XYZ file of C-alpha atoms in Angstrom:
390
model
C 0.000 0.000 0.000
C 1.437 3.354 -1.044
C 0.854 5.948 1.643
C 3.017 8.654 0.053
C 0.252 10.581 -1.840
C -1.958 10.601 1.241
C 0.931 11.966 3.297
C 1.576 14.869 0.961
C -2.143 15.681 0.884
C -2.101 15.769 4.680
C 0.933 18.076 4.729
C -0.677 20.386 2.160
C -3.846 20.609 4.248
C -1.898 21.389 7.423
C 0.160 24.103 5.711
C -3.013 25.645 4.262
C -4.644 25.779 7.682
C -1.561 27.368 9.235
C -1.462 29.976 6.454
C -5.171 30.687 6.810
C -5.106 30.944 10.605
C -4.035 34.638 10.800
C -6.997 35.596 8.597
C -9.505 34.152 11.059
C -7.591 34.783 14.283
C -8.929 37.572 16.453
C -7.240 39.667 19.110
C -3.982 41.504 19.554
C -0.541 40.386 20.648
C 1.379 40.856 23.890
C 5.040 41.476 24.723
C 6.133 39.943 28.027
C 9.689 40.632 29.084
C 12.254 41.320 31.747
C 15.008 43.961 31.882
C 18.246 42.899 33.585
C 21.789 44.124 34.137
C 24.127 42.760 31.446
C 26.891 41.911 33.936
C 25.103 40.780 37.091
C 21.893 39.481 35.441
C 19.889 41.190 38.197
C 16.520 42.851 37.405
C 16.443 46.606 36.803
C 13.527 48.277 38.568
C 11.733 51.203 36.918
C 13.063 50.717 33.393
C 11.020 52.422 30.697
C 10.047 50.466 27.565
C 8.546 52.327 24.609
C 7.145 50.838 21.407
C 8.486 53.216 18.768
C 5.896 54.445 16.308
C 3.053 53.900 18.778
C 1.836 55.387 22.048
C 2.254 52.079 23.875
C 4.813 51.379 26.564
C 5.408 50.059 30.061
C 7.696 50.235 33.092
C 9.329 47.329 34.907
C 8.176 46.223 38.355
C 10.324 45.243 41.351
C 11.302 42.002 39.570
C 12.232 43.733 36.314
C 9.174 42.352 34.500
C 6.929 44.272 32.109
C 3.931 43.611 29.862
C 2.753 45.562 26.823
C -0.717 44.696 25.509
C -2.833 45.742 22.542
C -0.233 45.241 19.792
C -1.331 44.480 16.249
C 0.408 41.660 14.388
C 3.620 43.296 13.094
C 7.343 43.792 13.721
C 8.268 46.548 16.206
C 11.249 48.465 17.580
C 11.534 48.980 21.335
C 13.367 51.743 23.186
C 14.587 50.653 26.629
C 15.994 53.164 29.115
C 16.871 53.234 32.807
C 18.743 55.535 35.183
C 22.534 54.929 35.127
C 22.200 52.622 32.096
C 22.754 53.090 28.385
C 19.597 53.374 26.306
C 19.009 50.381 24.039
C 17.022 50.049 20.818
C 15.679 46.529 20.309
C 14.760 45.956 16.660
C 12.853 43.190 14.867
C 10.487 42.282 17.700
C 7.855 40.140 15.980
C 4.386 40.043 17.539
C 1.688 37.666 16.328
C -2.068 37.895 16.673
C -3.314 36.460 19.988
C 0.258 35.468 20.892
C 2.757 36.425 23.591
C 6.329 37.363 22.634
C 8.935 36.704 25.352
C 11.945 39.029 25.664
C 15.012 39.284 27.883
C 16.558 42.761 27.576
C 20.039 43.411 28.973
C 21.302 46.945 29.658
C 24.898 48.093 30.110
C 25.932 50.592 32.768
C 26.566 54.121 31.501
C 29.920 55.299 32.831
C 28.982 58.952 32.288
C 26.080 58.672 34.740
C 28.080 57.081 37.539
C 27.897 58.814 40.920
C 31.561 58.289 41.706
C 34.693 58.670 39.574
C 37.866 56.838 40.603
C 41.186 57.650 38.894
C 43.875 54.950 39.002
C 47.314 54.606 37.483
C 47.783 52.875 34.126
C 48.906 49.252 34.361
C 50.402 46.931 31.800
C 47.598 44.414 32.296
C 44.151 45.699 33.159
C 40.628 44.346 33.216
C 39.649 45.628 29.811
C 42.479 43.782 28.077
C 40.880 40.429 28.891
C 37.425 41.498 27.780
C 38.257 42.800 24.306
C 35.798 41.226 21.866
C 37.723 40.165 18.787
C 35.948 38.157 16.061
C 32.885 37.890 18.310
C 29.260 37.986 17.174
C 26.175 38.178 19.384
C 22.975 36.702 17.947
C 19.511 37.260 19.365
C 16.716 34.704 19.429
C 14.804 36.571 16.736
C 17.837 36.730 14.421
C 18.219 32.947 14.606
C 14.503 32.323 14.192
C 14.220 34.494 11.075
C 17.569 33.695 9.409
C 17.003 32.459 5.819
C 18.107 28.856 5.326
C 19.003 28.273 8.980
C 15.753 26.419 9.774
C 15.983 27.690 13.391
C 19.280 25.787 13.763
C 21.919 27.625 15.823
C 24.873 25.940 14.097
C 23.579 26.670 10.581
C 23.097 30.313 11.533
C 26.707 30.496 12.720
C 27.963 29.085 9.401
C 27.232 32.387 7.616
C 29.452 34.433 9.967
C 32.891 35.728 8.856
C 35.695 33.173 9.103
C 33.290 30.216 9.285
C 32.629 27.612 6.614
C 31.207 24.114 6.306
C 32.225 20.925 4.540
C 28.808 19.781 3.284
C 25.211 20.991 3.203
C 23.964 17.761 4.775
C 25.575 18.591 8.141
C 26.009 21.735 10.225
C 29.661 21.155 11.174
C 31.465 24.406 11.944
C 34.915 24.913 10.415
C 36.674 28.059 11.621
C 39.652 29.310 9.590
C 40.603 25.830 8.400
C 40.359 24.172 11.814
C 38.729 20.871 12.654
C 35.015 20.530 13.539
C 36.215 18.712 16.667
C 37.971 21.858 17.952
C 34.809 23.859 18.715
C 33.732 24.475 22.307
C 30.024 24.747 23.162
C 28.482 25.977 26.412
C 24.846 26.186 27.495
C 24.338 28.475 30.506
C 27.925 27.879 31.626
C 27.762 24.084 31.176
C 29.927 22.360 28.562
C 27.954 20.350 25.987
C 29.939 18.019 23.673
C 27.400 18.151 20.829
C 24.091 19.964 20.332
C 22.998 17.949 17.281
C 21.310 14.697 16.325
C 23.282 11.940 14.546
C 26.604 13.362 15.661
C 29.912 11.548 15.358
C 32.280 10.924 18.230
C 34.659 13.811 18.798
C 32.809 16.219 16.486
C 30.421 19.028 17.394
C 28.114 18.947 14.364
C 25.349 16.861 12.844
C 22.466 16.983 10.357
C 19.789 18.282 12.763
C 20.080 20.576 15.791
C 18.637 19.763 19.226
C 18.459 23.292 20.664
C 14.906 24.646 20.751
C 14.973 28.254 19.543
C 12.156 29.161 21.972
C 14.605 28.549 24.834
C 17.200 31.001 23.553
C 18.025 34.314 25.146
C 21.075 34.932 22.954
C 24.111 33.199 21.442
C 27.662 34.575 21.514
C 30.045 33.080 18.942
C 33.783 33.800 19.143
C 36.066 32.780 16.269
C 39.228 34.070 17.920
C 40.585 36.237 20.721
C 38.699 34.291 23.378
C 38.202 35.845 26.833
C 40.242 34.206 29.585
C 37.210 32.363 31.008
C 37.250 30.068 27.952
C 40.897 29.078 28.550
C 42.987 27.840 25.594
C 40.319 26.909 23.059
C 41.489 26.146 19.515
C 38.905 27.049 16.843
C 35.782 28.666 18.287
C 33.560 29.141 21.317
C 29.756 29.106 21.157
C 28.179 30.440 24.364
C 24.432 29.688 24.386
C 22.233 31.298 27.026
C 18.759 30.013 27.847
C 16.118 32.459 29.031
C 14.097 31.837 32.172
C 10.509 30.641 32.089
C 7.558 32.898 32.805
C 7.327 33.428 36.582
C 3.759 34.718 36.513
C 1.758 32.807 33.894
C 1.558 29.323 32.437
C 1.924 29.187 28.648
C 2.200 26.412 26.101
C 3.043 26.087 22.429
C 2.733 23.289 19.870
C 4.851 23.115 16.697
C 4.414 20.985 13.591
C 6.773 21.043 10.635
C 8.605 18.793 8.223
C 11.430 18.415 10.767
C 9.095 17.042 13.441
C 6.435 17.889 15.966
C 6.829 19.094 19.532
C 5.736 21.355 22.349
C 7.070 23.973 24.769
C 5.644 24.517 28.253
C 6.660 27.194 30.760
C 5.328 28.726 33.933
C 5.911 29.460 37.621
C 6.821 26.847 40.221
C 6.465 29.213 43.173
C 5.064 32.729 43.292
C 7.644 34.996 41.672
C 10.641 32.977 42.914
C 10.939 30.080 40.500
C 10.033 29.049 36.985
C 10.458 26.215 34.539
C 10.664 25.604 30.801
C 10.460 22.203 29.147
C 10.234 21.152 25.521
C 10.107 17.880 23.608
C 10.282 17.151 19.900
C 9.992 14.015 17.775
C 10.249 13.194 14.104
C 7.201 11.582 12.542
C 8.283 10.583 9.021
C 9.235 7.132 10.345
C 5.621 6.673 11.443
C 4.465 7.282 7.872
C 7.128 5.590 5.748
C 8.413 3.057 8.278
C 11.974 2.898 9.605
C 13.285 1.290 6.413
C 11.518 3.630 4.001
C 9.405 2.878 0.943
C 10.223 2.716 -2.740
C 13.121 5.034 -3.551
C 13.386 6.118 0.093
C 15.988 3.733 1.545
C 16.044 5.069 5.104
C 14.059 7.426 7.320
C 15.627 9.122 10.373
C 13.962 8.645 13.733
C 14.927 11.112 16.444
C 13.600 12.884 19.519
C 14.974 15.453 21.976
C 14.201 17.467 25.087
C 15.280 20.824 26.551
C 14.860 21.797 30.197
C 15.534 24.787 32.422
C 14.255 25.401 35.947
C 15.319 28.254 38.231
C 14.817 28.935 41.922
C 15.673 32.163 43.733
C 17.064 31.286 47.165
C 17.453 34.969 48.052
C 17.926 38.271 46.208
C 21.635 37.403 45.822
C 21.552 33.612 45.337
C 19.909 31.676 42.498
C 19.908 28.008 41.450
C 19.324 26.773 37.901
C 18.841 23.245 36.549
C 19.746 22.706 32.879
C 18.985 19.623 30.798
C 19.461 18.673 27.148
C 19.303 15.308 25.409
C 18.383 13.361 22.308
C 17.863 9.871 20.892
C 18.737 8.976 17.274
C 18.020 5.932 15.122
C 18.248 5.175 11.413
C 18.384 1.949 9.375
C 19.704 1.396 5.856
C 18.211 -1.896 4.678
C 19.734 -3.950 1.856
C 18.253 -4.295 -1.610
C 17.486 -7.367 -3.661
C 21.134 -8.041 -4.550
C 22.307 -9.514 -1.280
C 25.742 -10.407 -2.724
C 26.688 -6.742 -3.129
C 28.665 -5.267 -0.184
C 26.976 -1.910 -0.815
C 23.647 -3.427 0.178
C 24.584 -4.429 3.713
C 22.123 -3.664 6.483
C 23.455 -0.695 8.453
C 21.809 0.704 11.551
C 22.772 3.639 13.750
C 21.583 3.921 17.329
C 22.825 6.823 19.417
C 21.841 8.950 22.369
C 23.276 11.736 24.479
C 22.243 13.713 27.523
C 23.635 16.575 29.585
C 22.410 17.601 33.026
C 23.821 20.506 35.000
C 23.213 22.547 38.140
C 24.454 26.121 38.523
C 24.566 28.447 41.502
C 24.912 32.185 40.942
C 25.918 34.501 43.774
C 25.657 38.268 43.391
C 28.751 39.325 45.328
C 28.484 43.048 44.570
C 26.836 45.595 42.337
C 29.049 44.659 39.389
C 30.327 41.247 40.484
C 28.848 37.764 40.502
C 30.252 34.265 41.016
C 28.818 31.247 39.191
C 29.533 27.648 40.176
C 28.520 24.799 37.869
C 28.241 21.048 38.352
C 27.389 18.899 35.332
C 27.477 15.391 33.885
C 27.169 14.229 30.297
C 26.589 10.767 28.833
C 26.564 9.688 25.222
C 26.553 6.596 23.012
C 27.389 6.249 19.320
C 26.480 2.813 17.962
C 26.812 1.575 14.361
C 25.896 -2.020 13.449
C 26.641 -3.581 10.057
C 24.857 -6.767 9.013
C 26.688 -8.174 6.008
C 24.340 -9.569 3.388
C 25.022 -13.054 2.195
């Protein structure tokens, strides 16, 4: 029985309904966000947020949170200002009808508004020398989501940056200035992650399909050289991925369906204003339609699933715990053809999995100083079985 035509009819119907939804949807969109200090990650009270081109705006509460309602479906620019901080313009903020857009806005201190000026002698080595950003790019969640050809994949977005190339279109391996894909260092909220992709190979950091859910992202910092001292002696590149925190006031959910798979994202408070969680899961479904071995000219169908997790708990105004989780399961089978005497028609199956779990503690030691301690464990398995025909 050939199920392929029925499948494509189903996909066409789903895509039509998703395209038609905005026409029938009623209501306006909402921007929910938080304004924090770029260095200490602490909330900034009384920040002013203006939606440029409109009369709408808001101010942050004691937890740095704000909400702007009554926005039509469009892309906006926000102006964010606060006393003693540099004013920021946040562009490309997409708001959908009857949807909530989550933002994390970080402000830098304005040295010209400081209350105290301290003059010190010039030294050969100073603080700024270790923080110079050379060959560094900062990517926002919206930039990654809307990047053409990236398919909401962090690694594929990075491939278009200066000094970065790739070996093949079928994988998102990152090659920086002729280095090896195995020389890239990846961190998620301060926790080292060996690979953030499905169907990875041992020692490499790439793969055909990414596991990071773009809805979790706060921002991504990619350094192709001149690494800050906190990254030690890395060879090719450093990718520092930061997850945002879940909504501390409301429970929200989201369901996604696309050719890459189907999944959901849930977030909400665990305790009034002090803790939150975010969890997502995604699974491919083509194997359910074509079978694991494929049909007709399709010789193999990938089967994969993944999860993302972040939970935070505020012990006190200066101490915060965060639990980070990321993992995936991969499976694919290449079944032999009718000519069982040909070595090229051997049965080959790949079964792999990986998981990373970490706990971080952040202590705000001063107005401009914080200390973060991380404890993590990662496990992975790469298994390839070959069944010789004959």
